[in-house]
Short mmCIF file of C-alpha atoms and ligand atoms in Angstrom, two decimals:
data_model
loop_
_atom_site.label_atom_id
_atom_site.label_comp_id
_atom_site.label_asym_id
_atom_site.label_seq_id
_atom_site.Cartn_x
_atom_site.Cartn_y
_atom_site.Cartn_z
CA MET A 1 0.07 -0.23 -0.05
CA THR A 2 1.57 3.68 -0.87
CA HIS A 3 0.36 6.58 -0.28
CA PRO A 4 1.47 9.94 -2.16
CA ILE A 5 1.95 12.81 -0.04
CA ALA A 6 -1.36 14.69 -0.32
CA PHE A 7 -0.47 17.80 1.04
CA PRO A 8 2.15 20.52 -1.18
CA ALA A 9 4.94 21.84 1.30
CA LEU A 10 5.09 25.70 1.50
CA THR A 11 7.31 28.58 1.32
CA SER A 12 9.40 29.71 3.47
CA SER A 13 7.67 33.33 3.61
CA VAL A 14 4.56 31.29 5.52
CA GLU A 15 7.53 31.07 8.04
CA GLN A 16 8.68 34.27 8.60
CA ASN A 17 4.78 35.54 9.21
CA THR A 18 3.86 33.42 12.06
CA SER A 19 4.80 33.91 15.21
CA GLN A 20 3.52 30.14 16.06
CA LEU A 21 5.07 26.58 15.29
CA VAL A 22 4.84 25.84 11.50
CA ASP A 23 6.59 23.17 9.15
CA GLN A 24 6.89 23.12 6.19
CA PHE A 25 3.67 22.25 5.14
CA GLY A 26 1.61 24.43 7.16
CA ARG A 27 1.07 22.02 10.26
CA TYR A 28 0.79 24.11 13.37
CA LYS A 29 2.00 22.26 16.53
CA GLN A 30 -0.02 22.83 18.96
CA LYS A 31 1.30 19.70 21.26
CA LEU A 32 4.57 18.65 22.86
CA ARG A 33 5.37 15.36 24.22
CA ILE A 34 8.38 15.21 26.61
CA SER A 35 9.89 11.60 27.39
CA LEU A 36 10.66 12.56 31.00
CA THR A 37 12.96 9.27 30.95
CA ASP A 38 13.84 6.09 29.17
CA ARG A 39 13.88 3.71 31.95
CA CYS A 40 10.58 1.68 32.35
CA ASN A 41 10.06 -2.00 34.69
CA PHE A 42 7.84 -3.09 31.82
CA HIS A 43 9.34 -4.95 28.49
CA CYS A 44 6.80 -4.30 26.74
CA ALA A 45 6.55 -6.95 23.34
CA TYR A 46 5.83 -4.17 21.04
CA CYS A 47 8.49 -1.41 22.94
CA MET A 48 11.60 -2.29 24.61
CA PRO A 49 14.50 -3.48 22.86
CA ASP A 50 15.72 -6.84 24.20
CA HIS A 51 18.70 -5.61 25.83
CA PRO A 52 17.73 -1.72 26.42
CA GLN A 53 20.95 0.32 27.56
CA TRP A 54 19.43 2.81 30.00
CA LEU A 55 20.77 6.67 30.07
CA ALA A 56 23.19 7.90 32.80
CA LYS A 57 21.52 10.34 35.49
CA LYS A 58 23.70 13.14 34.36
CA ASP A 59 23.00 12.72 30.41
CA LEU A 60 18.75 13.96 31.16
CA LEU A 61 18.26 17.04 31.58
CA SER A 62 17.03 18.59 34.96
CA PHE A 63 13.79 19.79 35.70
CA GLU A 64 14.94 23.43 35.21
CA GLU A 65 16.34 22.45 31.36
CA LEU A 66 13.11 21.11 31.09
CA PHE A 67 10.76 23.82 32.40
CA ARG A 68 13.15 26.68 30.07
CA PHE A 69 12.06 24.41 27.25
CA CYS A 70 7.84 23.99 28.14
CA GLN A 71 8.27 28.11 28.50
CA VAL A 72 9.54 28.71 25.36
CA MET A 73 7.37 25.82 23.79
CA VAL A 74 4.19 27.26 25.25
CA GLN A 75 5.70 31.08 23.89
CA LEU A 76 5.67 29.55 20.13
CA GLY A 77 1.92 28.05 20.19
CA ILE A 78 2.31 25.12 22.69
CA GLU A 79 -1.21 24.38 24.21
CA HIS A 80 -1.14 20.60 25.36
CA ILE A 81 2.26 19.12 27.34
CA ARG A 82 2.06 15.27 27.34
CA LEU A 83 4.35 13.95 29.94
CA THR A 84 5.94 10.13 29.39
CA GLY A 85 8.68 8.07 28.65
CA GLY A 86 9.77 4.65 29.57
CA GLU A 87 8.29 5.52 32.44
CA PRO A 88 6.93 8.75 33.77
CA LEU A 89 6.13 7.55 37.23
CA MET A 90 10.00 6.20 37.69
CA ARG A 91 11.12 10.00 37.74
CA GLN A 92 11.53 11.48 41.41
CA GLY A 93 10.17 14.89 41.07
CA VAL A 94 7.57 14.44 38.25
CA VAL A 95 4.82 15.41 40.92
CA HIS A 96 6.52 18.76 41.17
CA PHE A 97 7.26 19.40 37.25
CA ILE A 98 3.40 19.56 37.24
CA ARG A 99 2.60 21.57 39.92
CA ASP A 100 5.36 24.28 38.09
CA LEU A 101 4.09 23.31 34.73
CA GLN A 102 0.50 24.96 35.71
CA GLN A 103 2.46 29.01 36.50
CA LEU A 104 2.29 28.17 32.01
CA LYS A 105 -1.36 28.27 31.86
CA THR A 106 -1.24 31.94 31.87
CA GLN A 107 0.59 32.17 29.45
CA GLY A 108 -1.12 30.42 26.20
CA LEU A 109 -0.78 26.17 28.00
CA LYS A 110 -4.17 24.44 27.77
CA ARG A 111 -3.47 20.87 29.42
CA ILE A 112 -0.58 18.85 30.95
CA SER A 113 -1.27 14.71 30.77
CA MET A 114 0.71 11.87 31.56
CA THR A 115 1.00 8.26 29.69
CA SER A 116 1.84 5.85 32.34
CA ASN A 117 1.56 1.69 32.88
CA ALA A 118 0.11 2.81 35.91
CA PHE A 119 1.90 0.12 37.68
CA TYR A 120 3.14 2.91 40.19
CA LEU A 121 -0.06 4.56 40.01
CA LYS A 122 -1.95 3.66 43.22
CA LYS A 123 1.02 5.41 45.10
CA HIS A 124 0.91 9.00 42.96
CA ALA A 125 -2.47 9.32 42.27
CA VAL A 126 -3.96 11.51 44.95
CA ALA A 127 -0.75 13.98 44.22
CA LEU A 128 -1.22 13.57 40.74
CA LYS A 129 -4.27 14.64 40.81
CA GLN A 130 -4.11 17.70 43.39
CA ALA A 131 -0.87 19.17 41.12
CA GLY A 132 -2.91 19.01 38.53
CA LEU A 133 -3.02 16.54 35.86
CA ASP A 134 -5.61 17.19 33.78
CA ASP A 135 -6.07 13.66 32.54
CA ILE A 136 -3.52 10.08 32.40
CA ASN A 137 -3.92 7.36 29.32
CA ILE A 138 -3.05 3.95 30.76
CA SER A 139 -1.73 1.25 28.59
CA LEU A 140 -3.79 -1.43 29.22
CA ASP A 141 -3.39 -4.19 26.42
CA SER A 142 -5.27 -7.32 28.24
CA ILE A 143 -7.36 -7.78 31.48
CA GLN A 144 -6.32 -11.17 31.08
CA ALA A 145 -3.59 -12.03 33.91
CA ASN A 146 -1.29 -14.36 31.55
CA THR A 147 -1.96 -12.03 28.29
CA PHE A 148 -0.42 -8.94 30.07
CA PHE A 149 2.18 -10.39 31.81
CA ALA A 150 3.04 -12.71 27.84
CA MET A 151 2.45 -8.56 26.66
CA THR A 152 4.70 -7.18 29.60
CA GLN A 153 6.51 -8.96 31.72
CA LYS A 154 4.55 -7.93 34.42
CA ASN A 155 1.71 -8.66 36.81
CA ILE A 156 -1.47 -7.14 35.76
CA GLU A 157 -2.58 -6.32 39.50
CA PRO A 158 -0.97 -2.79 40.42
CA VAL A 159 -1.53 -1.39 37.07
CA LEU A 160 -5.73 -2.38 37.40
CA GLU A 161 -5.16 -0.56 40.95
CA GLY A 162 -3.21 1.89 39.86
CA ILE A 163 -6.58 2.98 37.78
CA ALA A 164 -8.63 2.54 40.65
CA ALA A 165 -6.77 4.97 42.81
CA ALA A 166 -6.60 7.56 39.20
CA GLN A 167 -10.89 6.79 39.32
CA GLN A 168 -11.25 7.58 43.24
CA ALA A 169 -8.79 10.65 43.07
CA GLY A 170 -11.15 11.81 40.38
CA LEU A 171 -8.24 11.75 37.67
CA LYS A 172 -9.48 11.87 34.00
CA ILE A 173 -8.44 8.73 31.99
CA LYS A 174 -8.51 6.55 29.02
CA LEU A 175 -6.82 3.43 28.31
CA ASN A 176 -4.70 2.61 25.51
CA CYS A 177 -3.94 -0.77 23.90
CA VAL A 178 -1.36 -2.02 21.18
CA VAL A 179 -3.06 -5.16 19.49
CA LEU A 180 -0.47 -7.34 18.35
CA ALA A 181 -2.02 -10.53 15.91
CA ASP A 182 -0.38 -12.80 18.16
CA LYS A 183 -0.75 -11.42 21.65
CA ASN A 184 -3.61 -9.42 22.51
CA ALA A 185 -5.83 -10.04 18.90
CA SER A 186 -8.69 -12.29 20.01
CA GLU A 187 -9.51 -10.27 23.03
CA ILE A 188 -10.51 -7.08 21.49
CA VAL A 189 -13.83 -7.83 22.39
CA GLU A 190 -13.59 -8.69 25.69
CA LEU A 191 -11.33 -5.73 26.75
CA THR A 192 -13.85 -3.48 25.29
CA GLN A 193 -16.52 -4.95 26.84
CA TRP A 194 -14.40 -4.81 30.23
CA ALA A 195 -13.93 -0.64 29.19
CA TYR A 196 -17.26 -0.09 28.71
CA GLN A 197 -18.67 -1.17 31.25
CA GLN A 198 -15.93 0.69 33.32
CA GLN A 199 -16.77 3.94 31.85
CA LEU A 200 -13.28 4.28 30.85
CA PRO A 201 -12.84 5.48 27.29
CA LEU A 202 -10.40 3.20 25.67
CA ARG A 203 -7.99 3.39 22.07
CA PHE A 204 -6.88 0.57 20.59
CA ILE A 205 -3.48 1.48 18.47
CA GLU A 206 -2.56 -0.11 15.78
CA TYR A 207 1.23 -1.95 15.94
CA MET A 208 3.75 0.28 14.96
CA PRO A 209 7.39 -0.26 13.83
CA LEU A 210 9.52 1.69 16.70
CA ASP A 211 10.39 -1.08 18.29
CA GLN A 212 14.34 -2.68 18.03
CA PRO A 213 15.10 -3.63 15.14
CA GLU A 214 13.78 -5.91 12.49
CA HIS A 215 10.92 -6.56 14.76
CA TRP A 216 8.21 -5.23 13.44
CA GLN A 217 6.02 -6.92 10.80
CA ARG A 218 3.38 -6.02 9.23
CA HIS A 219 1.23 -9.24 9.09
CA LYS A 220 1.72 -8.89 13.50
CA VAL A 221 -0.43 -5.56 13.22
CA ILE A 222 -4.53 -5.59 13.40
CA SER A 223 -5.58 -2.63 11.48
CA GLU A 224 -8.74 -0.41 11.94
CA ASP A 225 -10.87 -2.22 9.97
CA GLU A 226 -10.12 -5.48 11.69
CA ILE A 227 -10.46 -4.24 15.12
CA ILE A 228 -13.88 -2.89 13.97
CA GLN A 229 -14.95 -5.93 12.35
CA GLN A 230 -14.06 -7.88 15.56
CA LEU A 231 -16.52 -4.81 17.46
CA LYS A 232 -19.69 -5.43 15.44
CA PRO A 233 -21.77 -8.27 16.57
CA TYR A 234 -21.32 -6.73 19.69
CA PHE A 235 -22.30 -3.05 19.78
CA GLN A 236 -24.40 -1.09 17.68
CA ILE A 237 -21.49 0.93 16.56
CA GLN A 238 -21.08 4.41 14.57
CA LYS A 239 -18.16 5.90 13.08
CA GLN A 240 -17.72 9.67 14.16
CA GLN A 241 -15.84 12.86 11.58
CA ARG A 242 -12.21 12.86 12.08
CA GLN A 243 -11.51 15.92 14.68
CA HIS A 244 -7.44 16.52 14.92
CA ASP A 245 -7.11 13.79 17.70
CA PRO A 246 -5.20 10.65 15.89
CA ALA A 247 -8.11 8.29 16.89
CA THR A 248 -10.81 8.01 14.63
CA ILE A 249 -13.58 7.54 17.42
CA TYR A 250 -16.88 5.42 17.13
CA ARG A 251 -19.65 5.85 19.29
CA LEU A 252 -20.85 2.35 20.81
CA ASN A 253 -24.75 1.86 21.81
CA ASP A 254 -25.22 6.04 21.10
CA HIS A 255 -23.17 7.06 23.84
CA TYR A 256 -19.69 4.99 24.72
CA GLU A 257 -16.54 6.37 22.67
CA LEU A 258 -14.25 4.02 21.34
CA GLY A 259 -10.79 5.43 19.33
CA VAL A 260 -8.51 3.52 16.71
CA ILE A 261 -5.19 5.16 15.69
CA SER A 262 -4.48 4.00 12.19
CA THR A 263 -0.61 5.09 11.63
CA ILE A 264 -0.12 2.04 9.73
CA SER A 265 -3.44 1.64 7.78
CA LYS A 266 -4.67 5.12 7.81
CA PRO A 267 -2.19 7.47 8.08
CA PHE A 268 -2.79 10.72 9.74
CA CYS A 269 0.11 12.25 8.97
CA GLN A 270 -2.00 15.09 6.91
CA SER A 271 -2.83 17.20 10.42
CA CYS A 272 -0.11 15.66 12.74
CA ASN A 273 0.01 18.85 15.43
CA ARG A 274 2.68 17.30 17.63
CA LEU A 275 6.52 17.42 18.60
CA ARG A 276 8.64 15.24 20.41
CA LEU A 277 11.30 15.70 22.89
CA THR A 278 13.91 12.83 24.25
CA ALA A 279 14.84 12.68 28.07
CA THR A 280 18.40 13.98 26.70
CA GLY A 281 16.93 16.89 25.02
CA GLU A 282 16.46 15.92 21.40
CA LEU A 283 13.21 17.26 19.33
CA PHE A 284 11.69 15.05 17.17
CA THR A 285 9.35 16.30 14.67
CA CYS A 286 7.60 13.18 14.13
CA LEU A 287 8.10 9.79 15.37
CA PHE A 288 9.51 8.07 12.22
CA ALA A 289 12.30 10.45 12.36
CA ASN A 290 15.37 8.98 11.38
CA THR A 291 17.45 11.92 13.96
CA GLY A 292 16.65 14.77 16.18
CA THR A 293 17.63 18.12 16.88
CA ALA A 294 20.00 18.38 20.10
CA LEU A 295 18.88 21.13 22.18
CA ARG A 296 20.67 20.81 25.69
CA ASP A 297 23.50 23.36 25.30
CA LEU A 298 20.12 25.96 24.42
CA LEU A 299 18.77 25.53 27.38
CA GLN A 300 20.89 27.52 29.13
CA PRO A 301 20.04 31.24 30.18
CA ASN A 302 20.45 33.83 27.67
CA ARG A 303 20.57 31.22 25.10
CA GLU A 304 17.06 31.96 23.99
CA GLN A 305 17.45 33.82 20.50
CA PHE A 306 19.74 30.52 19.79
CA LEU A 307 17.25 28.38 20.88
CA LEU A 308 14.33 29.72 19.01
CA ALA A 309 15.72 29.64 15.81
CA THR A 310 16.76 26.35 16.21
CA ILE A 311 13.69 24.60 17.58
CA ARG A 312 11.71 27.21 14.41
CA GLN A 313 14.40 25.39 11.54
CA ALA A 314 14.05 21.94 13.04
CA VAL A 315 10.04 22.02 12.76
CA TRP A 316 10.26 24.00 9.44
CA HIS A 317 12.07 21.13 7.82
CA LYS A 318 8.96 18.55 9.82
CA LYS A 319 8.95 15.51 6.93
CA ALA A 320 5.60 14.58 5.65
CA GLY A 321 6.05 11.41 8.25
CA PHE A 322 5.15 7.67 7.45
CA ILE A 323 2.42 7.92 4.99
CA ALA A 324 5.50 9.27 2.69
CA GLN A 325 7.93 6.63 4.37
CA GLN A 326 5.89 3.60 4.58
CA GLN A 327 8.66 2.02 6.58
CA ALA A 328 10.70 1.67 10.20
CA PRO A 329 12.82 4.36 11.15
CA LEU A 330 17.00 3.50 10.42
CA ARG A 331 17.76 5.11 13.66
CA LYS A 332 19.04 3.00 16.92
CA ILE A 333 16.41 4.97 19.47
CA SER A 334 13.32 2.98 20.04
CA MET A 335 9.75 4.05 21.78
CA HIS A 336 10.78 3.44 24.74
CA ALA A 337 13.17 6.21 24.11
CA ILE A 338 11.61 8.51 22.15
CA GLY A 339 8.32 8.57 23.76
CA GLY A 340 5.39 7.50 22.93
N1 SAM B 1 5.46 3.36 29.46
C1 SAM B 1 4.45 4.29 29.35
C2 SAM B 1 2.51 3.45 29.15
O1 SAM B 1 3.39 2.51 28.36
O2 SAM B 1 1.74 4.03 29.37
C3 SAM B 1 4.44 5.40 28.57
C4 SAM B 1 5.58 5.70 27.60
S1 SAM B 1 4.90 4.21 26.29
C5 SAM B 1 6.11 4.36 24.92
C6 SAM B 1 3.68 5.33 25.54
C7 SAM B 1 2.62 5.03 24.47
O3 SAM B 1 3.72 4.25 23.20
C8 SAM B 1 1.81 3.36 25.23
O4 SAM B 1 0.70 3.63 25.60
C9 SAM B 1 2.58 1.86 24.43
O5 SAM B 1 1.78 1.47 24.24
C10 SAM B 1 2.68 2.97 23.16
N2 SAM B 1 3.97 2.21 21.96
C11 SAM B 1 4.81 1.75 22.53
N3 SAM B 1 5.43 0.94 21.47
C12 SAM B 1 4.80 0.97 20.19
C13 SAM B 1 4.72 0.74 18.99
N4 SAM B 1 5.58 0.10 18.25
N5 SAM B 1 3.37 0.43 18.19
C14 SAM B 1 1.98 1.36 18.94
N6 SAM B 1 2.13 2.29 19.86
C15 SAM B 1 3.59 1.96 20.89
FE1 SF4 B 2 7.59 0.76 29.39
FE2 SF4 B 2 5.62 1.95 28.04
FE3 SF4 B 2 7.57 0.74 26.33
FE4 SF4 B 2 5.79 -0.58 27.66
S1 SF4 B 2 5.22 0.83 26.42
S2 SF4 B 2 7.93 -1.14 27.69
S3 SF4 B 2 5.17 0.41 29.88
S4 SF4 B 2 7.92 2.17 27.60
#
């Protein structure tokens, strides 16, 4: 399957005419994902390399550097910051950082979110809510203990306890499930029914070639259409008009929202409004980019003009995306390091 680039490049005069971040295809950037650490206590089959080599602590951006970066990005039009990883709850100081980020809400920031495996969430749920976290996406690939273990190498109980604690704390939750043909594809209906009963919105994610090289194979991907086919006998399903969200939203039985992120079968690169920062301070303009732009040296005091110019340049040159390249990026770092 090939996808022509359906969106033309602009001239650089557009870049000069805006105070916001825009790329050469006219895609404005409002969303930023920050990887707080590459470390993770899980070993998900679709994410973690067999032998991960963790970054040294000194190589991680400090919270001061991260805050400076966020401040600049909010000036440049970023409205939504998501903290991710690795596992963001393994980075000490994350709750304080969320509290600090609240200051940026007077400058244009609208939402602070997190994506987590929820293993440590029971302990932190109340503090996260009190610090002002607006919402949390929780990875849950199965509710069967054995399948869950086979996919993550961890027990499911702490995760279910983490979800319950977040519900009790009043955190807004969405569940994420990556579907693998040979692991959890036969549990799509069961997981949906469970999430439906819990009234927790669920999003299925097509398996992307972002794990260790040569791991991903197309036949392991379960597509959006296949997912919806499986659910049809059990729910009345209505597809919703696509908005800016990367997920296609379906309404089940007139009230429950199910999303499917179909990067592989229906790439949504034309409307991509996201940027990513790795834990070492590299700006990746696309999940599928081969290289990032190192910003750490520019996050020191008095270098703001260079920082702004470098970010603008990097964003302007953002490529079309998976829609054009249709293959895994040629780089060493996998999803756990770039920050999903
Ligand atoms: N550890 C946290 C978690 O699992 O939620 C946050 C980091 S994880 C890299 C962020 C998201 O990326 C998760 O929802 C995970 O399911 C998704 N992800 C990781 N590898 C993926 C892949 N190869 N294809 C699709 N989604 C993937
Ligand atoms: Fe860890 Fe999240 Fe990757 Fe799973 S998906 S290995 S929990 S970073």
